[in-house]
Amino acid sequence: MAIFTGAGVAIVTPMFEDGTVNYDKLGELLEYQIANGTDAIIICGTTGESSTLSHEEHLDVIKYAIDKVAKRLPVIAGTGSNCTETAIYLSQEAEKMGADALLIVTPYYNKATQKGLIRHYTAVAESVKLPIIMYNVPGRTGCNILPETAVTLAKNVENIVAIKEATGNVAQASKLMSLADGCLDLYSGEDGLIVPLMSIGGKGVISVLSNIAPQETHDIVQLYLDGKVKESCALQLRALPLVDALFCEVNPIPVKTALNLMGMEAGAFRGPLCEMDEANEQKLIRAMKEFGIKLA
């Protein structure tokens, strides 16, 4: 059984101007997501600026989300690290807090060979009982989980059950699904490729777009699952200019900016992230208006 089916939001971490976490606003954003069709909460992923949170903050944010959501939706905790020992620690703590699943990114900066990836994921998975979604985003990590490696892990480690596919390479994803033959669930990690990956058996998306358009992102997936492929495709295509604007600068700069423009007070960024260039912000504003998102 899939951890979730539909659109899971890779939610931002709201912050005050001094960079500290704004838990009240996080609570409001979580309630907004629950009320507007989101199917799962992914906390402390890339979009949540997890790489700049201290271990204590990281775990506090995860615990806050788990307690606030209170089992109304699955909460998937991002607990990956470029250090296997750290990933194990964060994963074990998230399990104690009551997370429903874990999202484990490939080791970044120091990278890993395919053999190293197998050892890394196996060690993390064997340290917990929770289901694990591998997160493959080589554009950010410099490390690619090859289809053969992902399938080896899924077939040999019981709780490695899914992959967030963010390579942008549909051919690689297709090969993965062919080799997996049902042993691995697939989630799109690219908002612009939800329908293409659904067409090869995907269960949904782990989405940045869902932060500002949760119902529409859910609907892209649900329409497809309901057999309304033409309608799903049309909504996917209508969202593409907004998706493009949300990634015109490094994530999560545009999506946090968009939430601020909506009056939802996602707040500041932690360095090295900074405010958007004016031209890109205007592009984002135009795309939001064209998609029908109300600005404050």
PDB file of N, CA and C in Angstrom, residues 3 76 79 91 100-105 120-135 157-164 184-185 187:
ATOM      1  N   ILE A   3       2.361   4.942   0.576  1.00  0.00           N
ATOM      2  CA  ILE A   3       2.382   5.865   1.712  1.00  0.00           C
ATOM      3  C   ILE A   3       1.285   6.906   1.544  1.00  0.00           C
ATOM      4  N   ILE A  76       5.432  13.116   6.332  1.00  0.00           N
ATOM      5  CA  ILE A  76       6.672  12.489   5.873  1.00  0.00           C
ATOM      6  C   ILE A  76       7.815  13.430   6.216  1.00  0.00           C
ATOM      7  N   THR A  79      14.689  13.506   6.481  1.00  0.00           N
ATOM      8  CA  THR A  79      15.740  13.230   7.465  1.00  0.00           C
ATOM      9  C   THR A  79      17.045  12.801   6.806  1.00  0.00           C
ATOM     10  N   SER A  91      16.525  10.197  11.441  1.00  0.00           N
ATOM     11  CA  SER A  91      15.457   9.254  11.106  1.00  0.00           C
ATOM     12  C   SER A  91      14.911   8.571  12.350  1.00  0.00           C
ATOM     13  N   ASP A 100       5.051   9.392   9.827  1.00  0.00           N
ATOM     14  CA  ASP A 100       4.445   8.271   9.104  1.00  0.00           C
ATOM     15  C   ASP A 100       5.399   7.641   8.099  1.00  0.00           C
ATOM     16  N   ALA A 101       6.377   8.408   7.648  1.00  0.00           N
ATOM     17  CA  ALA A 101       7.356   7.914   6.677  1.00  0.00           C
ATOM     18  C   ALA A 101       8.518   8.902   6.653  1.00  0.00           C
ATOM     19  N   LEU A 102       9.581   8.526   5.944  1.00  0.00           N
ATOM     20  CA  LEU A 102      10.773   9.358   5.844  1.00  0.00           C
ATOM     21  C   LEU A 102      11.113   9.613   4.381  1.00  0.00           C
ATOM     22  N   LEU A 103      11.607  10.811   4.115  1.00  0.00           N
ATOM     23  CA  LEU A 103      12.141  11.165   2.797  1.00  0.00           C
ATOM     24  C   LEU A 103      13.643  11.334   2.967  1.00  0.00           C
ATOM     25  N   ILE A 104      14.414  10.501   2.256  1.00  0.00           N
ATOM     26  CA  ILE A 104      15.864  10.475   2.424  1.00  0.00           C
ATOM     27  C   ILE A 104      16.538  10.884   1.111  1.00  0.00           C
ATOM     28  N   VAL A 105      17.119  12.082   1.109  1.00  0.00           N
ATOM     29  CA  VAL A 105      17.807  12.578  -0.074  1.00  0.00           C
ATOM     30  C   VAL A 105      19.151  11.863  -0.226  1.00  0.00           C
ATOM     31  N   HIS A 120      24.481   3.271   2.123  1.00  0.00           N
ATOM     32  CA  HIS A 120      23.892   4.400   2.841  1.00  0.00           C
ATOM     33  C   HIS A 120      22.406   4.157   3.106  1.00  0.00           C
ATOM     34  N   TYR A 121      21.666   3.877   2.054  1.00  0.00           N
ATOM     35  CA  TYR A 121      20.217   3.694   2.207  1.00  0.00           C
ATOM     36  C   TYR A 121      19.890   2.457   3.036  1.00  0.00           C
ATOM     37  N   THR A 122      20.670   1.414   2.866  1.00  0.00           N
ATOM     38  CA  THR A 122      20.429   0.203   3.655  1.00  0.00           C
ATOM     39  C   THR A 122      20.645   0.479   5.138  1.00  0.00           C
ATOM     40  N   ALA A 123      21.711   1.187   5.463  1.00  0.00           N
ATOM     41  CA  ALA A 123      22.000   1.489   6.867  1.00  0.00           C
ATOM     42  C   ALA A 123      20.905   2.345   7.490  1.00  0.00           C
ATOM     43  N   VAL A 124      20.450   3.356   6.768  1.00  0.00           N
ATOM     44  CA  VAL A 124      19.386   4.214   7.305  1.00  0.00           C
ATOM     45  C   VAL A 124      18.098   3.415   7.467  1.00  0.00           C
ATOM     46  N   ALA A 125      17.734   2.655   6.447  1.00  0.00           N
ATOM     47  CA  ALA A 125      16.481   1.903   6.491  1.00  0.00           C
ATOM     48  C   ALA A 125      16.470   0.861   7.604  1.00  0.00           C
ATOM     49  N   GLU A 126      17.597   0.209   7.809  1.00  0.00           N
ATOM     50  CA  GLU A 126      17.654  -0.828   8.836  1.00  0.00           C
ATOM     51  C   GLU A 126      17.665  -0.262  10.257  1.00  0.00           C
ATOM     52  N   SER A 127      17.869   1.040  10.375  1.00  0.00           N
ATOM     53  CA  SER A 127      17.889   1.671  11.699  1.00  0.00           C
ATOM     54  C   SER A 127      16.490   2.051  12.188  1.00  0.00           C
ATOM     55  N   VAL A 128      15.491   1.958  11.302  1.00  0.00           N
ATOM     56  CA  VAL A 128      14.120   2.342  11.642  1.00  0.00           C
ATOM     57  C   VAL A 128      13.147   1.307  11.054  1.00  0.00           C
ATOM     58  N   LYS A 129      11.879   1.449  11.412  1.00  0.00           N
ATOM     59  CA  LYS A 129      10.843   0.591  10.843  1.00  0.00           C
ATOM     60  C   LYS A 129       9.939   1.339   9.870  1.00  0.00           C
ATOM     61  N   LEU A 130      10.070   2.649   9.811  1.00  0.00           N
ATOM     62  CA  LEU A 130       9.206   3.456   8.952  1.00  0.00           C
ATOM     63  C   LEU A 130       9.485   3.209   7.471  1.00  0.00           C
ATOM     64  N   PRO A 131       8.450   3.357   6.628  1.00  0.00           N
ATOM     65  CA  PRO A 131       8.683   3.302   5.187  1.00  0.00           C
ATOM     66  C   PRO A 131       9.508   4.488   4.715  1.00  0.00           C
ATOM     67  N   ILE A 132      10.343   4.250   3.728  1.00  0.00           N
ATOM     68  CA  ILE A 132      11.283   5.261   3.246  1.00  0.00           C
ATOM     69  C   ILE A 132      11.051   5.555   1.769  1.00  0.00           C
ATOM     70  N   ILE A 133      11.039   6.868   1.472  1.00  0.00           N
ATOM     71  CA  ILE A 133      11.038   7.348   0.094  1.00  0.00           C
ATOM     72  C   ILE A 133      12.441   7.858  -0.211  1.00  0.00           C
ATOM     73  N   MET A 134      13.118   7.260  -1.163  1.00  0.00           N
ATOM     74  CA  MET A 134      14.396   7.789  -1.623  1.00  0.00           C
ATOM     75  C   MET A 134      14.142   9.053  -2.439  1.00  0.00           C
ATOM     76  N   TYR A 135      15.026  10.025  -2.321  1.00  0.00           N
ATOM     77  CA  TYR A 135      14.860  11.298  -3.021  1.00  0.00           C
ATOM     78  C   TYR A 135      16.041  11.482  -3.962  1.00  0.00           C
ATOM     79  N   VAL A 157      15.612  -4.371   0.687  1.00  0.00           N
ATOM     80  CA  VAL A 157      15.375  -3.684   1.961  1.00  0.00           C
ATOM     81  C   VAL A 157      13.872  -3.446   2.085  1.00  0.00           C
ATOM     82  N   GLU A 158      13.262  -4.111   3.043  1.00  0.00           N
ATOM     83  CA  GLU A 158      11.799  -4.177   3.114  1.00  0.00           C
ATOM     84  C   GLU A 158      11.119  -2.823   3.186  1.00  0.00           C
ATOM     85  N   ASN A 159      11.696  -1.885   3.937  1.00  0.00           N
ATOM     86  CA  ASN A 159      10.993  -0.609   4.137  1.00  0.00           C
ATOM     87  C   ASN A 159      11.421   0.498   3.183  1.00  0.00           C
ATOM     88  N   ILE A 160      12.228   0.194   2.185  1.00  0.00           N
ATOM     89  CA  ILE A 160      12.461   1.143   1.089  1.00  0.00           C
ATOM     90  C   ILE A 160      11.392   0.871   0.040  1.00  0.00           C
ATOM     91  N   VAL A 161      10.407   1.772  -0.021  1.00  0.00           N
ATOM     92  CA  VAL A 161       9.187   1.452  -0.769  1.00  0.00           C
ATOM     93  C   VAL A 161       8.884   2.414  -1.912  1.00  0.00           C
ATOM     94  N   ALA A 162       9.602   3.549  -1.983  1.00  0.00           N
ATOM     95  CA  ALA A 162       9.231   4.549  -2.987  1.00  0.00           C
ATOM     96  C   ALA A 162      10.426   5.423  -3.336  1.00  0.00           C
ATOM     97  N   ILE A 163      10.259   6.190  -4.413  1.00  0.00           N
ATOM     98  CA  ILE A 163      11.296   7.133  -4.833  1.00  0.00           C
ATOM     99  C   ILE A 163      10.642   8.424  -5.296  1.00  0.00           C
ATOM    100  N   LYS A 164      11.203   9.546  -4.868  1.00  0.00           N
ATOM    101  CA  LYS A 164      10.838  10.847  -5.406  1.00  0.00           C
ATOM    102  C   LYS A 164      11.788  11.131  -6.553  1.00  0.00           C
ATOM    103  N   LEU A 184       8.334  -0.714  -6.403  1.00  0.00           N
ATOM    104  CA  LEU A 184       8.728   0.618  -5.942  1.00  0.00           C
ATOM    105  C   LEU A 184       7.682   1.626  -6.406  1.00  0.00           C
ATOM    106  N   ASP A 185       7.144   2.410  -5.471  1.00  0.00           N
ATOM    107  CA  ASP A 185       6.214   3.478  -5.832  1.00  0.00           C
ATOM    108  C   ASP A 185       6.988   4.690  -6.328  1.00  0.00           C
ATOM    109  N   TYR A 187       6.957   8.838  -7.145  1.00  0.00           N
ATOM    110  CA  TYR A 187       6.376  10.170  -6.988  1.00  0.00           C
ATOM    111  C   TYR A 187       7.179  11.151  -7.823  1.00  0.00           C
TER     112      TYR A 187
END
